[in-house]
Amino acid sequence: TVPDLPAPRKPLFTKILIANRGEIACRVIRTCRKLGISTVAVYSDVDENALHVQMADEAYCLGPAPSAESYLRIDKIVEVAKRSGAQAIHPGYGFLSENAKFAERLAAEGLVFIGPGVQAMKSMGSKSESKDIMLAAGVPCVPGYHTSEPVPVSELEAQATKLGYPLLIKAVLGGGGKGMRIVRSADEFLPALESAQREALKAFSDERVLIERWIERPRHVEVQVFGDSMGNVVSLWERDCSVQRRHQKIIEEAPAPGLSDEVRKDLSDKAVAAAKAVNYLGAGTVEFILDCDTDEFYFMEMNTRLQVEHPVTEMITGQDLVQWQLEVASGNPLPLRQEEIPRIGHAFEARIYAENPRNDFLPDVGPLLYKSTPQPSESLRLEEGFPQGSNIEVYYDPLISKVVAHGRDRTEALRILKKALEEYHVAGLSTNVEFLKSLAGNEAFIGQELDTGFIAKHRAELFPPISVPPPDVLAQAALFLLLREQPLQLPSLSSPWRSLAFRRFSDIYERHFRFQQDPLLNQENPSAISEVTVVSSKPGLFDIEVKNPNQEPTTFWDVKAQMTSPTTVSSTLVSQKVHTTVVQQSPPPTVLPTATTTDRLHVFHEGHKTTLLIPPPNYLLQIAAEVMSSGVIRAPMPSLVVDVRVRKGDEVKKGQTIVVLESMKTEIVLRAEVDGVVKVVGCKKGDMVEEGKELVSIKDVP
Amino acid sequence: RANAHAFCRSTMRTRSRAYHPSIIPSKVVPSSEDFVTRAAAMNALVGELDALTAHARLGGGKKAMDRMRSKGKMLPRERIAALLDPNTPFIELSALAAHDVYPGESIPGAGVITGIGRISGTECMVICNDATVKGGSYYPMTIKKHLRAQEIARENLLPCVYLVESGGAALPYQAEVFPDVGHFGRGFYNMAQMSALGIPQVSVVHGISVAGGAYTPAMSDYVIIVRNQGHIFLAGPPLVKAATGEVVDEEFLGGGEMHASVSGVVDALARDDEDGIALARTAVGDLGAASGSPAQPDQPPEDPLYPASELHGLVGGDVRQAIDMREVIARIVDGSRFREFKADYGTTLLTASDGFAHIHGYHCGIIANNGVLFSPSALKATHFIQLCSQRKIPLIFLVNVTGYMVGSKAERGGIAKDGAKMVRAVSCADVPKLTMVIGGSFGAGNYGMCGRAYSPRFLWMWPNAKISVMGSGQLSQVMAGISKDPSRHSELQSTIEGQSTALYATARLWDDGIIKPTDSRDVLGLGLSLAKRQSLVAQLSRGSVSRPNWDGHNTGFGVFRM
């Protein structure tokens, strides 16, 4: 039953516009649906069929794919809001969510910005201003000595002694670690200062430095706050977002583990104080850096938006924060008082990104060829923005979705998260799902050894070496290739020439399959071939022999197998019923077959994903070689043109480097297959080229 | 009326799982001593069959296989496996042909692998030389097997795919392979006629194809050759040198590149065996209407109610023991339902079970023996054959016959003319016939029960089956009456015994292969499906398909190679 709302209360909006895309747009639309609020979606050309467009009541195109021409076009968004009659705009996160100019423009147009006031946004947008405000409000900031004036060395040394060791010397104009020194004792200070200044001068032509308390083992802890237009501010407890890669969060939890009640209360109080200091309205997050060794914490910055990781807070408080946003934006008071805000159990959020963790977490783009998710439940929430078949575009954030798990305690929540990740299957582009699984199962992570250097510290455990595919995976892959052409259900009038599949009379059914691991993953032994032989000597049963390089063969006898969906092989291996999802990914037919551009099988087996390549038959490789020897050089995969070493009319020799590409952070050198003269150059340095694109054509000189 | 008919059919179908008088009741007791003994005997025979088949599958042996592999070639059976649609059945024919036929020589499978399987969705006859066996050369049994495969293809309208790698006739046997009507030349005659009848002929030349053998590709409608591997010439370099003095290498004389670009003997050039097979699959896919259309069953297929595995214990290994044929039928036909014809006719002499059934959904008439044929049984069978012929229902013969009854009572009752009626009816029935020899096939019973000479579409034997002019016991008694030398009697009996086994028969191509009892239902279903195929040939020959004589079918000449 829905409790009655306390009167008097202002009505919520009847229609709002969501100036965002992906999972957050869908998230906002869901709450609006619940409350009977009409939604207006905006989209760029490439998002025409996106999920948020389908879910919204109305949708308007903003323009071409690049954000600057679509999702960041304030004028167009305002125009759409007016045209559609939306009363308010929810900015989501990213894009225009912390853009004060946008908020100002909306105010001028008589539209409500669902977010904080312009002044609070501006103040919090400035690092130095926000720090001053916080210090004034009694919120601790990282102790240090900051000044914009050049100061004598003696003064710096005195300040250092005052601050205590260890400390950090940082160039004022610093960046990329240049001009940075960690100083652990007083006698190291002067030499470190000298070298830092020298380096700063060289790098930035400016030798000014500042000094700051150095936190050896920092944690990233942030507090969710909410303010209303009556000046009330509450805290909805904190989150821990310490585990980060490339300075971006990857897994978040609430509450932050291992905090004493005093520290937790102190954090909340300070965060509320910070929000009050800027008359904060709506959802915001006050980020702190917490010193693991001392439990002291310092203000870092305030995010004036609803954050990506807000669901973990929703899970432990049982609140709908988007609904809260709509309430306070409509001028209503906060739904709960501080003492009424629950904190139940523990929640985790894992972000599923299109990226390649084994390649320094570099983003990947491409099709969501296959996506299958775990079943949501009371303890498991999925925030999806892109259904199977969508494309993860190069123009936007590579976040595919979020998996949120709630348990009665941290161990339980983590267990639910890990199980859910094992059931989260994505094929078509690289994702961090495998990495998240090893993170969720990592002993140190389970043991709450959290700090922002976690991934670097535990790299070896988080990225175990890739071994040869296990025999059961290879057996299932072979069965998939065998069974996939067999329809799941035969028509009732089927000739025995169809229904008696795999039967041999006076003969034995025998097939051989060859698989290769993804050379991009297994760089130690990229050409190792695994062989699988499937024999059917009895009707309906298969004997499967798996031969991995340098290993004794494994044989599975009398295996029963069938496809239970177009991507599921169900079989009995060693008397165990196993269900394996196999997804085939084929390069476009315009791409010549090579060792790497060939059919791939993504095998999801017992919680692990293995990608196998099917080596093309020799005659196809020969055809590819013949075509290449015709002098046409094509891009073997989507890549960036790093260098074009020839010009039209150049004479080239066989083997000479013609074009250098980069894909997946790997350099690919394309060489001439024939002696000849360059007739066509179809690319230039810096081009993004698709798979199969003709780059250079060389005319054979007989 | 049409609606009422459809209604009846559908109610029949929905009722199909309920008890119905047409369901054969089974009285088998699998724990009985007799059943266990019989099962053990049949298990042993099937085990022996498996062992012999497995040995024949090895062809010329590991050394010969390794030699082929080292040349980058696929093995013959690998070629066939790659040629066939991956998830479809394959009936290999006469896998034990030439077994123990040539003294001192092992010619597994007669050096040629033949069988029926699906290629690109079309059922085809595959004829593949096994070059691991004597270089794929043609022994007399090789020719016989090759010609039999073509005969099956022609009767069942199956496109033929020849995987060629053969040195031609085995010269020491030239007198038995070259000159006669059923010899080498007949294969090319068959190709020409089948082409004219619209039955496509496709070849892939994987290796040498020389002398007479060169005509297999040359007579084909479509030819693929493997580059640097396939060679086609009427005479090889040594013979050329001897004949004309010209010194020439194989590639220049008859290599793939030459034939593809100069002579036009081939139509497509493959890079390797795998490519050649892939091209052949494409070629079959491009046959269009000439590929014929796969035949759908007449009604949804249904499994028998009783397990096929019980056939072993029902039948056993000794054909002198009676077999209850109704129990056998109950394990072969759909839903174990059998609409018996004249079930009560001559009850005291119940020696035959005739009736209608479905196998894998295909309607068929079944004639099965329960012992010696008396006049009433012959008359009943004749009547039934006429019914099936009139209704165009294919006939299945389940054979366990000691012959027609002898003795004065039978002779005076006119058994000779009644038996002849049955033989005449079998000979002239205008429907496809399939024969499965389950026990004995003796004497004139062999004729009446559609023996090899009566051209059934297929003839399969069970491992226990026996075939001879009469039982060996009787025969030696008869011989003893004529001959005075008792020392020769036992020798004669054992000779006849040896010559009457299924293995002896299959080695000499008196059948299309020995089939495991448990596979019977499936091969019969596949055979009925083939028998029901339709193709261009039906239109071309204006319905005279089932009488494939020649002297002009108004179908012209087939495809000339230009």
Coordinates of N, CA and C in Angstrom, one line a residue, chain A residues 592-595 616-630 673, chain B residues 72 226-229 257 269-275:
Chain A
L592 N 39.0 -10.1 -45.2 CA 39.7 -11.3 -45.6 C 40.1 -12.1 -44.4
P593 N 39.9 -13.4 -44.5 CA 40.2 -14.2 -43.3 C 41.7 -14.3 -43.0
T594 N 42.1 -14.1 -41.8 CA 43.5 -14.2 -41.4 C 43.4 -14.9 -40.0
A595 N 44.6 -15.1 -39.4 CA 44.6 -15.8 -38.1 C 43.8 -15.1 -37.1
P616 N 40.8 -20.2 -39.8 CA 40.2 -20.4 -41.1 C 40.9 -21.6 -41.8
P617 N 40.2 -22.3 -42.7 CA 40.8 -23.3 -43.5 C 41.9 -22.7 -44.4
N618 N 42.8 -23.6 -44.7 CA 44.0 -23.1 -45.5 C 43.6 -22.5 -46.8
Y619 N 42.5 -23.0 -47.4 CA 42.2 -22.4 -48.8 C 41.7 -21.0 -48.6
L620 N 41.0 -20.7 -47.5 CA 40.6 -19.3 -47.3 C 41.8 -18.4 -47.0
L621 N 42.7 -18.9 -46.3 CA 43.9 -18.1 -46.1 C 44.7 -17.9 -47.4
Q622 N 44.7 -18.9 -48.2 CA 45.3 -18.8 -49.5 C 44.6 -17.7 -50.4
I623 N 43.3 -17.7 -50.3 CA 42.5 -16.7 -51.1 C 42.9 -15.4 -50.6
A624 N 42.9 -15.2 -49.2 CA 43.3 -13.9 -48.6 C 44.6 -13.5 -49.1
A625 N 45.6 -14.4 -49.1 CA 46.9 -14.1 -49.5 C 47.0 -13.6 -51.0
E626 N 46.2 -14.4 -51.8 CA 46.1 -14.0 -53.2 C 45.5 -12.6 -53.4
V627 N 44.5 -12.3 -52.7 CA 43.8 -11.0 -52.8 C 44.8 -9.9 -52.4
M628 N 45.5 -10.3 -51.2 CA 46.5 -9.3 -50.7 C 47.6 -9.1 -51.7
S629 N 48.0 -10.2 -52.3 CA 49.1 -10.1 -53.3 C 48.7 -9.3 -54.5
S630 N 47.3 -9.1 -54.6 CA 46.9 -8.3 -55.7 C 47.2 -6.8 -55.5
E673 N 52.7 -6.7 -50.3 CA 52.8 -8.1 -50.6 C 53.5 -8.3 -52.0
Chain B
G72 N 49.4 -33.6 -47.9 CA 48.5 -32.5 -47.7 C 47.1 -32.9 -48.1
V226 N 41.5 -30.5 -57.9 CA 42.4 -29.9 -56.9 C 43.7 -29.6 -57.5
R227 N 44.1 -28.4 -57.4 CA 45.3 -27.8 -58.0 C 46.5 -28.6 -57.5
N228 N 47.5 -28.9 -58.3 CA 48.8 -29.5 -58.0 C 48.5 -30.9 -57.4
Q229 N 47.4 -31.5 -57.5 CA 47.1 -32.8 -56.9 C 46.3 -33.7 -57.8
E257 N 45.6 -26.9 -63.3 CA 45.7 -25.5 -64.0 C 45.5 -25.7 -65.5
L269 N 38.6 -24.9 -60.3 CA 39.9 -25.3 -59.7 C 39.9 -25.1 -58.2
A270 N 40.2 -26.1 -57.5 CA 40.3 -26.0 -56.0 C 41.7 -25.8 -55.5
R271 N 41.9 -25.2 -54.4 CA 43.2 -25.0 -53.9 C 43.7 -26.2 -53.1
D272 N 42.8 -26.9 -52.4 CA 43.2 -28.1 -51.8 C 41.9 -29.0 -51.6
D273 N 42.1 -30.1 -51.0 CA 40.9 -31.0 -50.8 C 39.7 -30.3 -50.2
E274 N 40.0 -29.6 -49.1 CA 38.9 -29.0 -48.4 C 38.2 -28.0 -49.3
D275 N 38.9 -27.2 -50.1 CA 38.3 -26.3 -51.0 C 37.5 -27.1 -52.0

